[in-house]
PDB file of C-alpha atoms in Angstrom:
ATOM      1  CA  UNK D  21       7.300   3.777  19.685  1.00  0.00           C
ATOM      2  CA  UNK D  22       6.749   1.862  16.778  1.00  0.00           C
ATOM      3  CA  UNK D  23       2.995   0.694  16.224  1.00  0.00           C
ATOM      4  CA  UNK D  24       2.789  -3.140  16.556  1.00  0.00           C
ATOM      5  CA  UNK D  25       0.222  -4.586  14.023  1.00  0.00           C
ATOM      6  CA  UNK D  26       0.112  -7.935  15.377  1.00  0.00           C
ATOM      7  CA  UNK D  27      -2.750  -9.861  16.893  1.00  0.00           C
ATOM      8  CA  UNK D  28      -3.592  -8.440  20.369  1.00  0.00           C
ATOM      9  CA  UNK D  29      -4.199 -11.072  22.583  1.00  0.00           C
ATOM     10  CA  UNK D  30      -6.261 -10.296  25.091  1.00  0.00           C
ATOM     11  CA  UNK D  31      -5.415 -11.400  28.857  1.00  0.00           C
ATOM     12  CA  UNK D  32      -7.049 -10.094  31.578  1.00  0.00           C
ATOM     13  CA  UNK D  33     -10.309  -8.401  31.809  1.00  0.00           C
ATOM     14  CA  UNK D  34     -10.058  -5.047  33.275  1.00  0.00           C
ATOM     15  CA  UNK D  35     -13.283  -3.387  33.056  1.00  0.00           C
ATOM     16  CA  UNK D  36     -16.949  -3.519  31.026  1.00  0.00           C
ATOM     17  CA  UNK D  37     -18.806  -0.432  30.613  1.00  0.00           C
ATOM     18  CA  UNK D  38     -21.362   1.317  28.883  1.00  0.00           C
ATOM     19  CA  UNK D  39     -21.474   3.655  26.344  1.00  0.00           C
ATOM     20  CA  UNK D  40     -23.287   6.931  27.607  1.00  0.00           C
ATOM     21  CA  UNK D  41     -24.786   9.307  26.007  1.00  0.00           C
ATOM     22  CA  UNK D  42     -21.339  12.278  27.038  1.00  0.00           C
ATOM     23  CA  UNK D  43     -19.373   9.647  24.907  1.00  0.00           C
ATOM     24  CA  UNK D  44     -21.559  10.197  21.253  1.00  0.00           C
ATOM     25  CA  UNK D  45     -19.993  12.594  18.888  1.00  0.00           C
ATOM     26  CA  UNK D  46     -22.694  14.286  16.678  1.00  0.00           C
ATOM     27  CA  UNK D  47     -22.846  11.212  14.248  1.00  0.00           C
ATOM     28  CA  UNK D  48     -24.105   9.391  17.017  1.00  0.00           C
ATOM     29  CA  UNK D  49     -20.856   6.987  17.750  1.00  0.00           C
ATOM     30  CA  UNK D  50     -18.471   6.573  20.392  1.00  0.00           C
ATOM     31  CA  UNK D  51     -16.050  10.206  20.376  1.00  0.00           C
ATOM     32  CA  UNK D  52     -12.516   8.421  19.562  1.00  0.00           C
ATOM     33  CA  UNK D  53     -11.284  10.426  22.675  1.00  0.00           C
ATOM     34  CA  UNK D  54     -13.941   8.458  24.804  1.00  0.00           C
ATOM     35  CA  UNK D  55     -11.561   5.253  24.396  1.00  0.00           C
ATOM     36  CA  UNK D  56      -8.677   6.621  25.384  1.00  0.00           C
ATOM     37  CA  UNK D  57     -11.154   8.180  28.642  1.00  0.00           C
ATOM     38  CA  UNK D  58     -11.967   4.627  29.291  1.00  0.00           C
ATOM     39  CA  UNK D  59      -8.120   3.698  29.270  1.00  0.00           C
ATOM     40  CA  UNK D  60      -6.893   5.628  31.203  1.00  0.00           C
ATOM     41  CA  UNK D  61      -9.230   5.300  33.517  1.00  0.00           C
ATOM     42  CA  UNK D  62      -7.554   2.211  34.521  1.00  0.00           C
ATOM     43  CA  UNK D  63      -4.927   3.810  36.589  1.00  0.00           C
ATOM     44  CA  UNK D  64      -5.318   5.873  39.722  1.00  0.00           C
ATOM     45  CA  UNK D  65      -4.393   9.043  39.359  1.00  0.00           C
ATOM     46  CA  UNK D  66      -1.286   8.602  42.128  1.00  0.00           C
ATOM     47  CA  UNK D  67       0.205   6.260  39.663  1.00  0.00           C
ATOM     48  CA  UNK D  68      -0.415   8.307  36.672  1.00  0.00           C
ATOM     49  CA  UNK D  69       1.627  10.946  38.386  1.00  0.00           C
ATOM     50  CA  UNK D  70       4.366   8.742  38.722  1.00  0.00           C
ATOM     51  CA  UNK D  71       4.769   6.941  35.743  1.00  0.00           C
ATOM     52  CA  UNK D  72       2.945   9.673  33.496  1.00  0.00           C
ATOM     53  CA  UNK D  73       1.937   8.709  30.005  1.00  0.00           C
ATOM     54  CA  UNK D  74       4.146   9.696  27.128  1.00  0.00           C
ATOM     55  CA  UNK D  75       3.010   8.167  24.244  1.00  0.00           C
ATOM     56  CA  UNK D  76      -0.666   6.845  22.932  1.00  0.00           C
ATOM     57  CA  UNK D  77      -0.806   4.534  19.835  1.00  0.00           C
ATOM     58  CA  UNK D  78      -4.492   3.455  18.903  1.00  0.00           C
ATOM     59  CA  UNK D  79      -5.668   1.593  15.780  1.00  0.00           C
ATOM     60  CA  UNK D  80      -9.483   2.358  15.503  1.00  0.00           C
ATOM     61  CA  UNK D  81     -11.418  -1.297  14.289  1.00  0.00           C
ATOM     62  CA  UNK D  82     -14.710  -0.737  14.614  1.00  0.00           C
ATOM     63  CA  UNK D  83     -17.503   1.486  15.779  1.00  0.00           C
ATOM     64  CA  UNK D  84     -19.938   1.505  19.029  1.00  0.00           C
ATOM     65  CA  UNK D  85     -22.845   3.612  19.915  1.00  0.00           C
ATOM     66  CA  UNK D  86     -24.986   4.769  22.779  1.00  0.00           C
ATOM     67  CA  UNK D  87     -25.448   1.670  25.243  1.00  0.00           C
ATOM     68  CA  UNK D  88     -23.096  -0.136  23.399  1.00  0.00           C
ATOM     69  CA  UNK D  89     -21.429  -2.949  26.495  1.00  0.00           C
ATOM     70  CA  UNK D  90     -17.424  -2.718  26.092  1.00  0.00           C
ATOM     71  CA  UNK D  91     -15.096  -4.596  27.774  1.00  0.00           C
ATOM     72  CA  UNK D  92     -11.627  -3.281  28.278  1.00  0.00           C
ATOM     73  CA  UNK D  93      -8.526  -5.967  28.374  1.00  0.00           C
ATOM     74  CA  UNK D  94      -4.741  -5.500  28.989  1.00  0.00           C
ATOM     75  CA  UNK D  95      -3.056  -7.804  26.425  1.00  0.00           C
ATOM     76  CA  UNK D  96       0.296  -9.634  25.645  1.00  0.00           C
ATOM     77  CA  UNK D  97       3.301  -7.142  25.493  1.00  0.00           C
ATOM     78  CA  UNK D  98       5.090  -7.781  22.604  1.00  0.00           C
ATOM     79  CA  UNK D  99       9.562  -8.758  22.642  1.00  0.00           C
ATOM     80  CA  UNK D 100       9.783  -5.942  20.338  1.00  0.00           C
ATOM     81  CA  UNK D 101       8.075  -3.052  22.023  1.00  0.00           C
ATOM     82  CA  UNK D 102       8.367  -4.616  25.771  1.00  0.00           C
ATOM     83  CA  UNK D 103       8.340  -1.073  27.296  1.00  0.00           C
ATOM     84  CA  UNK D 104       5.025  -0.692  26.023  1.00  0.00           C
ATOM     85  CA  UNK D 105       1.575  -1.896  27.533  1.00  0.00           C
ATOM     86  CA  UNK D 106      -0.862  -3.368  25.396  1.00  0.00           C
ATOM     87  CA  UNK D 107      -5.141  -2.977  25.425  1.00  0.00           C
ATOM     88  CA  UNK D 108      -7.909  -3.851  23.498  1.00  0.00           C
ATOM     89  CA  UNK D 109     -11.224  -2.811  23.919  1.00  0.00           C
ATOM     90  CA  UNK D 110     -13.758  -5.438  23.073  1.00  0.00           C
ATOM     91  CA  UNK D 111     -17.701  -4.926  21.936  1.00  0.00           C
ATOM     92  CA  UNK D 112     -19.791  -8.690  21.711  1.00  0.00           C
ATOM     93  CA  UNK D 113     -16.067 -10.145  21.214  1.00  0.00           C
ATOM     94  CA  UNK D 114     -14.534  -7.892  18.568  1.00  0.00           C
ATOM     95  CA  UNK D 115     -11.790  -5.808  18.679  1.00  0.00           C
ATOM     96  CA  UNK D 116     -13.173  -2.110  18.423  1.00  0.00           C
ATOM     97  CA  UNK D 117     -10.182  -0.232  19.252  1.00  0.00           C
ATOM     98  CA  UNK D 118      -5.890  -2.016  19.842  1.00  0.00           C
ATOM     99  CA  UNK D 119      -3.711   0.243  22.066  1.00  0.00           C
ATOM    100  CA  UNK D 120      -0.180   0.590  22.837  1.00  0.00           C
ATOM    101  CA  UNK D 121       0.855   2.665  25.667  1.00  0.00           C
ATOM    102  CA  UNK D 122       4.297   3.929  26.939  1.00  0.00           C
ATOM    103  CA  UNK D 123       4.710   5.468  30.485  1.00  0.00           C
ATOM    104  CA  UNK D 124       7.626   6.743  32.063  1.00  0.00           C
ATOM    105  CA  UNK D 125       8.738   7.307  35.678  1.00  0.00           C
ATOM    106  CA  UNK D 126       9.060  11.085  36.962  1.00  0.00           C
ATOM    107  CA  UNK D 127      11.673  11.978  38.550  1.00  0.00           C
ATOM    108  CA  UNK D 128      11.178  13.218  41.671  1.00  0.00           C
ATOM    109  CA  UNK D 129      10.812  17.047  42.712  1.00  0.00           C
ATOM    110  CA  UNK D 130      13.781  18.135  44.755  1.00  0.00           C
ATOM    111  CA  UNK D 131      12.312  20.782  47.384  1.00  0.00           C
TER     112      UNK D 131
END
């Protein structure tokens, strides 16, 4: 999957949370890995099964701290990458972190 630098237009508000103090790496901001945490968070575990992640593309904006409010959004897919689903993750109305995400169906387990 190609990164898509374009505008992420945010379209439906998925979740806001708060920054806690597991998230801080030692410089005191938001562990990078803490995003993706908060992403995938989004889908029950039954469905990640399914349709398991295969590829993560993140473009890092900003930075947040301890007690920082986010706000996590699904966004526009994009005609060239329509496979892919697209996120931003929003602090006071900036873009902190842009995601693409690809998923892919398992097949099932013949027993």
């Amino acid at each position: 999957m190609k990164f898509s630098r374009g505008k992420y237009e945010p379209e439906r508000l998925l979740e806001t949370c708060t920054v806690r103090s597991s998230d801080i790496d030692y410089l005191h901001h938001t562990n990078n890995i803490s995003y993706i945490r908060y992403l995938v968070n989004q889908w029950p575990a039954e469905d990640l099964s399914k349709r398991p992640v295969r590829v993560i593309e993140v473009q890092y904006a900003g930075q947040t701290y301890e007690g920082d409010t986010l706000q996590i959004w699904e966004c526009a897919r994009k005609a060239e990458t329509p496979a892919a689903e697209r996120f931003a993750i929003l602090k006071d109305g900036n873009s902190i972190v842009n995601c693409a995400v690809e998923r892919r169906w398992r097949k099932p387990l013949n027993c």
